[in-house]
PDB file of C-alpha atoms in Angstrom:
ATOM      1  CA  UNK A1006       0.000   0.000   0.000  1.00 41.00           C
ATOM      2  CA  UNK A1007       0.647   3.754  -0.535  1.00 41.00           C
ATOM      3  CA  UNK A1008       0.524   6.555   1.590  1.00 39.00           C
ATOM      4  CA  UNK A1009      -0.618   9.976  -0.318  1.00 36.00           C
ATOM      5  CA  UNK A1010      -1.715  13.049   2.030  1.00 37.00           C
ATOM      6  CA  UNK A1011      -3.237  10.750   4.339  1.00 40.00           C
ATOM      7  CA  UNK A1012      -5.037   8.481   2.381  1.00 39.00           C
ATOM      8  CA  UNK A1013      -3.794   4.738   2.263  1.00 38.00           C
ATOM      9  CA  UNK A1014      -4.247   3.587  -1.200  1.00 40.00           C
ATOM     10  CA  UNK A1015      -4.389  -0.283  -1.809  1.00 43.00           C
ATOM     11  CA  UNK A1016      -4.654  -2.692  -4.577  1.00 46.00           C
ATOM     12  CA  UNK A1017      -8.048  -3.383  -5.443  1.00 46.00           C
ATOM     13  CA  UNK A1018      -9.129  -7.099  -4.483  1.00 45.00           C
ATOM     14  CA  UNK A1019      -7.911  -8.911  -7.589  1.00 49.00           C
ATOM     15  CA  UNK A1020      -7.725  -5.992 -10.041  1.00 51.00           C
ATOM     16  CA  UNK A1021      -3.901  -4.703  -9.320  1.00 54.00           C
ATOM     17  CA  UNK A1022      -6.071  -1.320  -9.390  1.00 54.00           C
ATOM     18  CA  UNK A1023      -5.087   1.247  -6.388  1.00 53.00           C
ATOM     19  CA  UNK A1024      -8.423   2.302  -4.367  1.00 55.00           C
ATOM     20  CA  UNK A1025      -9.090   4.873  -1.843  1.00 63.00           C
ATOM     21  CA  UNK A1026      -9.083   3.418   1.970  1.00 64.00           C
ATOM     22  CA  UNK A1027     -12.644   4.671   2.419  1.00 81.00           C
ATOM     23  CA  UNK A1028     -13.771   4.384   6.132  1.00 94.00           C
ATOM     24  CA  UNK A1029     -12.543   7.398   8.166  1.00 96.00           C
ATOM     25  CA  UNK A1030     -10.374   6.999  11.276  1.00 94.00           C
ATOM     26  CA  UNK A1031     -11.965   7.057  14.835  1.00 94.00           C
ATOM     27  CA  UNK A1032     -12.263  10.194  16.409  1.00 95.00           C
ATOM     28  CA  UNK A1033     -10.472  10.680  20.071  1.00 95.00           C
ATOM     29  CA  UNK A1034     -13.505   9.053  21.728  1.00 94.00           C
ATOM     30  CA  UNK A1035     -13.294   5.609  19.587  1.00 94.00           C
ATOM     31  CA  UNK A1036     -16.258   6.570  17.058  1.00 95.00           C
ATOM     32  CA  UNK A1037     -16.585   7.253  13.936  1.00 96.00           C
ATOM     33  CA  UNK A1038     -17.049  10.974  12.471  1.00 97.00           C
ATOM     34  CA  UNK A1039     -20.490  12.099  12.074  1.00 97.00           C
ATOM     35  CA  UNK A1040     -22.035  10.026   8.634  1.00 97.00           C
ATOM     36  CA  UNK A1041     -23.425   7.326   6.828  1.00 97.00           C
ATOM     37  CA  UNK A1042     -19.575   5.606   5.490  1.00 97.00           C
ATOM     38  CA  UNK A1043     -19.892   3.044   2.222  1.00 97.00           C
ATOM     39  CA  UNK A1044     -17.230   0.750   2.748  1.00 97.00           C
ATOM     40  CA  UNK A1045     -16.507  -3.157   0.789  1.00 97.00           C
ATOM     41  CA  UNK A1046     -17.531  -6.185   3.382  1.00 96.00           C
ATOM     42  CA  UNK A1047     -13.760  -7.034   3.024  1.00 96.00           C
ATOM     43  CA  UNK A1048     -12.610  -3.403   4.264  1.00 96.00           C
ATOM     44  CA  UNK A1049     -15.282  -3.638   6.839  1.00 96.00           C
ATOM     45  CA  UNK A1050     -13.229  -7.395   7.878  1.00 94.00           C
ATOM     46  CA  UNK A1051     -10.152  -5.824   7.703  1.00 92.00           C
ATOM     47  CA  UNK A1052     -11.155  -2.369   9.967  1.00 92.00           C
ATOM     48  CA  UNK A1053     -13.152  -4.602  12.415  1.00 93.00           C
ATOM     49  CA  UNK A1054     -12.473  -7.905  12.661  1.00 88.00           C
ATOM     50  CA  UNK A1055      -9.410  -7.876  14.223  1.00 81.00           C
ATOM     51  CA  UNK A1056      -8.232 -10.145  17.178  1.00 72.00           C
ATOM     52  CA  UNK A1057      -8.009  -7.848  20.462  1.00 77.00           C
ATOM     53  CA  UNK A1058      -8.583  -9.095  23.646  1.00 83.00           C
ATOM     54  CA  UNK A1059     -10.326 -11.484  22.813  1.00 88.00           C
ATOM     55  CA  UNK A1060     -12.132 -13.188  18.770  1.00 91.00           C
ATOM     56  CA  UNK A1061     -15.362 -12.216  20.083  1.00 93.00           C
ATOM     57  CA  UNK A1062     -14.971  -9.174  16.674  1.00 94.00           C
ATOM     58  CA  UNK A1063     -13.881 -12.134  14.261  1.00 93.00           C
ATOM     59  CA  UNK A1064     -16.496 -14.081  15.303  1.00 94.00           C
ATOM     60  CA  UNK A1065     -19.139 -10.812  14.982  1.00 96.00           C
ATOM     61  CA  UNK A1066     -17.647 -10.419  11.474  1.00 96.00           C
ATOM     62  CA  UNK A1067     -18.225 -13.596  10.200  1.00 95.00           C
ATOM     63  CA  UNK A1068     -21.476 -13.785  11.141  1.00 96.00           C
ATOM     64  CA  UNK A1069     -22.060 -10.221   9.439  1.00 97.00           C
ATOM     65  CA  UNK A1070     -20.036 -11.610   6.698  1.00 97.00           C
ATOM     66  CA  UNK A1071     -22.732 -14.869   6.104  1.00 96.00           C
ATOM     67  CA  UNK A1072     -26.041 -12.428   6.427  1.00 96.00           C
ATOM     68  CA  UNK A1073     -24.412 -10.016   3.637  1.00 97.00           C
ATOM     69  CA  UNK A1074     -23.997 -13.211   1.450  1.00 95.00           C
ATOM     70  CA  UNK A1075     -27.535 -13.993   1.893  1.00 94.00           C
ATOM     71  CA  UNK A1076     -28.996 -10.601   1.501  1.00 95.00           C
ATOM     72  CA  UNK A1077     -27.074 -10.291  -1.500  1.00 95.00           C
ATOM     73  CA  UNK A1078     -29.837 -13.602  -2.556  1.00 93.00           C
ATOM     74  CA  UNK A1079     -32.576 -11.302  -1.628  1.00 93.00           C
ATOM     75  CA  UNK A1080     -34.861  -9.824  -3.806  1.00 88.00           C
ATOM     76  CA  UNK A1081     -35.967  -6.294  -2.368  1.00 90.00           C
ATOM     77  CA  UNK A1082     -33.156  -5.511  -0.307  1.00 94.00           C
ATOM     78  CA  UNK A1083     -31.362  -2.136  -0.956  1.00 96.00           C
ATOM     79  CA  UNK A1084     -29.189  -1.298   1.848  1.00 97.00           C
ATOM     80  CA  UNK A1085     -26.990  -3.268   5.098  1.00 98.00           C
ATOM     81  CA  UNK A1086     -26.163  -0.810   7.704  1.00 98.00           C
ATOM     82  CA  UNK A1087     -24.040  -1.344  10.111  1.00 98.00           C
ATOM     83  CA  UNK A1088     -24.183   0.638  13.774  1.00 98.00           C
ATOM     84  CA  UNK A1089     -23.446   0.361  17.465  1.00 96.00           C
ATOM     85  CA  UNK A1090     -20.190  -0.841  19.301  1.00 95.00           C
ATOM     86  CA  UNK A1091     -19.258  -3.501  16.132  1.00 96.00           C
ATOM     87  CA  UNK A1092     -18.021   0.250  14.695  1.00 96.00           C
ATOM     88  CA  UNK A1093     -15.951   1.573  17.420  1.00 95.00           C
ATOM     89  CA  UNK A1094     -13.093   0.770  18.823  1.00 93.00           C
ATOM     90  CA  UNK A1095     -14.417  -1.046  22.191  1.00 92.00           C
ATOM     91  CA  UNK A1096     -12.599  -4.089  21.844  1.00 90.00           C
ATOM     92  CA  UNK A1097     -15.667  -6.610  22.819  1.00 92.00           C
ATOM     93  CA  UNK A1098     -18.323  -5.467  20.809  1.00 94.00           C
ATOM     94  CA  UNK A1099     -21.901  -6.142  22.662  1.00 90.00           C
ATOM     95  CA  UNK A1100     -23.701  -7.400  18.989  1.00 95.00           C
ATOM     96  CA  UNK A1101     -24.184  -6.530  15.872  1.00 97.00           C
ATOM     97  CA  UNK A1102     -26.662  -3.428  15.569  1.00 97.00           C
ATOM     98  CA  UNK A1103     -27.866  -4.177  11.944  1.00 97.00           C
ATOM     99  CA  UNK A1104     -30.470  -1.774   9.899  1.00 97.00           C
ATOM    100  CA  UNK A1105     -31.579  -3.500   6.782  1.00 97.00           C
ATOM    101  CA  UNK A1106     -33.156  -1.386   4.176  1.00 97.00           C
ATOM    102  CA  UNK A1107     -35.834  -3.094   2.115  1.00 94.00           C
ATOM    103  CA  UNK A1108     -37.224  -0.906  -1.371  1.00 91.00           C
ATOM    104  CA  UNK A1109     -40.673   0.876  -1.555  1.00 89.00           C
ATOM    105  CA  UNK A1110     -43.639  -1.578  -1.847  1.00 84.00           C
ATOM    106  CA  UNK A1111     -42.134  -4.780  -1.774  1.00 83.00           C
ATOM    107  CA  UNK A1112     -44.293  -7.469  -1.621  1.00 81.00           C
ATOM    108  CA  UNK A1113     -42.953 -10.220   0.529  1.00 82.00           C
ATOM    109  CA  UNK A1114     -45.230 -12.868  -0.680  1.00 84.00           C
ATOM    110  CA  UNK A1115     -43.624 -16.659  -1.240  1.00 85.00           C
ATOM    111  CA  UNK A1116     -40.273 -15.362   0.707  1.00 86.00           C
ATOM    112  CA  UNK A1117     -37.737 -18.476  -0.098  1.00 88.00           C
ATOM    113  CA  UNK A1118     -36.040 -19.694   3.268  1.00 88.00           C
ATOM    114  CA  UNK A1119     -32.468 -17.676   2.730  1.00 87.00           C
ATOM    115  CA  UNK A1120     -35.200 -14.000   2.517  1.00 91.00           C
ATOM    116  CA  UNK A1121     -37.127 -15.091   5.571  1.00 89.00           C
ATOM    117  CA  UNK A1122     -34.111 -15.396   7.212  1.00 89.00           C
ATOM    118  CA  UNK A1123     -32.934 -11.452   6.183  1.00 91.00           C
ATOM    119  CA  UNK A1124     -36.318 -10.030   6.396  1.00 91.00           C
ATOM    120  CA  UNK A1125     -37.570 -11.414   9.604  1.00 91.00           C
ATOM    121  CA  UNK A1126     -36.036 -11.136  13.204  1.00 90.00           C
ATOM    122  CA  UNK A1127     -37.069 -14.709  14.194  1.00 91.00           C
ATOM    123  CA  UNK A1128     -35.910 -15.756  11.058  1.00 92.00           C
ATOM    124  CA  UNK A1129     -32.410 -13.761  11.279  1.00 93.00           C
ATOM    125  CA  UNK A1130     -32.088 -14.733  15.302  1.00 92.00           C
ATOM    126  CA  UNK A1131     -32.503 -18.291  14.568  1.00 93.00           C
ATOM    127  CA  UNK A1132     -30.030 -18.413  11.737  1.00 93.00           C
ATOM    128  CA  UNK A1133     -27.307 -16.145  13.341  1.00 94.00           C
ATOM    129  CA  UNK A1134     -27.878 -16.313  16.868  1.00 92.00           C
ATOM    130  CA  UNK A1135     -29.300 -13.724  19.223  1.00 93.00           C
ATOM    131  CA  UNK A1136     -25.919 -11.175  18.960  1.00 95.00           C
ATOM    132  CA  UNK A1137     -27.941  -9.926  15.725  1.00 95.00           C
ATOM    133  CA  UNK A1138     -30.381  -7.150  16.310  1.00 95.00           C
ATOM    134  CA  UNK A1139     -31.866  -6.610  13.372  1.00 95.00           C
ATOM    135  CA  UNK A1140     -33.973  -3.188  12.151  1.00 96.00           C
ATOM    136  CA  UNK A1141     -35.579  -4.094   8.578  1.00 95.00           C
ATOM    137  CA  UNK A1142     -37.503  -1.461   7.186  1.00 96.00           C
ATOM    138  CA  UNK A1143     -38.942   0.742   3.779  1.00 95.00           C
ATOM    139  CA  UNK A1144     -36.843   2.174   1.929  1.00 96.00           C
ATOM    140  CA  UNK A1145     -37.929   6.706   2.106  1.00 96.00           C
ATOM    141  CA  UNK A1146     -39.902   5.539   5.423  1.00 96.00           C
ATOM    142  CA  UNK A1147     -40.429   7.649   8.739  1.00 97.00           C
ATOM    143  CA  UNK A1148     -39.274   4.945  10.280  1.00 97.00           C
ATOM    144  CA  UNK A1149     -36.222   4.593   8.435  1.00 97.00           C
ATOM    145  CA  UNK A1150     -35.296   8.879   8.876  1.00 97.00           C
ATOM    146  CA  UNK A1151     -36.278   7.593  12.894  1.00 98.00           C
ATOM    147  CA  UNK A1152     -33.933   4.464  12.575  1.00 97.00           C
ATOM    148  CA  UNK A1153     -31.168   6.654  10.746  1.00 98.00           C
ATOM    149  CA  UNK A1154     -31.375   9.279  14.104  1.00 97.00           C
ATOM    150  CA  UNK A1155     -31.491   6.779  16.669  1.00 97.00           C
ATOM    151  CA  UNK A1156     -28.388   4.621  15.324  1.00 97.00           C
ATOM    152  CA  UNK A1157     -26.292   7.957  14.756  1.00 98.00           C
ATOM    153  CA  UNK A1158     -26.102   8.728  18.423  1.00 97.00           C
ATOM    154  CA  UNK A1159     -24.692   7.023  21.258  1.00 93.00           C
ATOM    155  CA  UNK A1160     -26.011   6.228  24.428  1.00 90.00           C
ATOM    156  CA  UNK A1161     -24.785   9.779  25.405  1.00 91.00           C
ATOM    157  CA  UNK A1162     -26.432  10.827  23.142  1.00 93.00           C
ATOM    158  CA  UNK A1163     -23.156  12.091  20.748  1.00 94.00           C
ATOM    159  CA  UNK A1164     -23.199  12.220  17.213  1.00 97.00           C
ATOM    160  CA  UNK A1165     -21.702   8.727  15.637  1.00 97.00           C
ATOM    161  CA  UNK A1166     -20.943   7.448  12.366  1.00 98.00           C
ATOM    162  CA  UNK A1167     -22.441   4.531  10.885  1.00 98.00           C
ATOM    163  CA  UNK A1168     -21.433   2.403   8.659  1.00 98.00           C
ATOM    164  CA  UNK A1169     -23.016   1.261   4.874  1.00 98.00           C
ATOM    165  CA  UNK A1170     -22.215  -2.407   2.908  1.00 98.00           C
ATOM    166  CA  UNK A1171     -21.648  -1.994  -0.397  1.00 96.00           C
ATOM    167  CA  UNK A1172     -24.334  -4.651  -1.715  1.00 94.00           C
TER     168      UNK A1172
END
């Protein structure tokens, strides 16, 4: 990797291509800047998953890393975000704070097993285990602006960053 005015450039995954590092660093309190953040799954590995104290992130990642595989299945799904302590820099992460944005009007009539278990907390808890807390909603919603509000704020109520899978 290069380093150019504080921007890490490294090869593209398989391309030989230089790309922009595109998650931000932490701020001095271990958050993120203010912001929704698009990042790859495989920077969001590289940023988050790593061994600290204990694998309990690695573990977290992988299990991020399956749902995004199966969302990417999904009809109707638009947007993964990802929120909470799994985007900080505690080093045991409490879950996985997961906002799943489904588009306008979808009709989720004969859902296949893999969308049930995207779409539906039961579904999503049974599959991946009760560390997933899982938000789905609309796509221009209320509830999604409310969702959007709520995750960008800590429990101090201080403006965090959040961060977006690139689907």
């Amino acid at each position: 990797s290069v380093q150019t005015k504080g921007i890490t450039l490294a090869p593209a995954r398989g391309t030989g291509v230089k790309r922009k590092r595109v998650l931000p660093e932490f701020t001095g309190q271990g958050i993120l800047p203010a912001g929704i953040h698009k990042a790859a799954l495989e920077e969001i590995e590289a940023r988050y998953g790593k061994f600290q104290r204990s694998d309990r992130r690695a573990r977290l990642l992988a299990i991020v890393r399956e749902f995004v595989q199966e969302v990417r299945a999904c009809r109707w799904v638009q947007r993964v975000l990802l929120a909470g302590s799994l985007v900080t820099s505690k080093d045991e992460p409490d879950d996985i704070d997961l906002l799943l944005v489904f588009e306008r009007h979808a009709d989720f009539v004969d859902l296949l097993p893999h969308e049930y278990n995207v779409l539906y907390q039961t579904g999503a808890q049974r599959r991946f285990g009760f560390v997933l807390d899982l938000h789905v909603v609309e796509d221009g919603s209320e509830a999604l602006e409310r969702l959007l509000r709520f995750f960008q704020r800590d429990r101090d109520g201080q403006i965090v960053g959040i961060v977006e899978v690139l689907l």
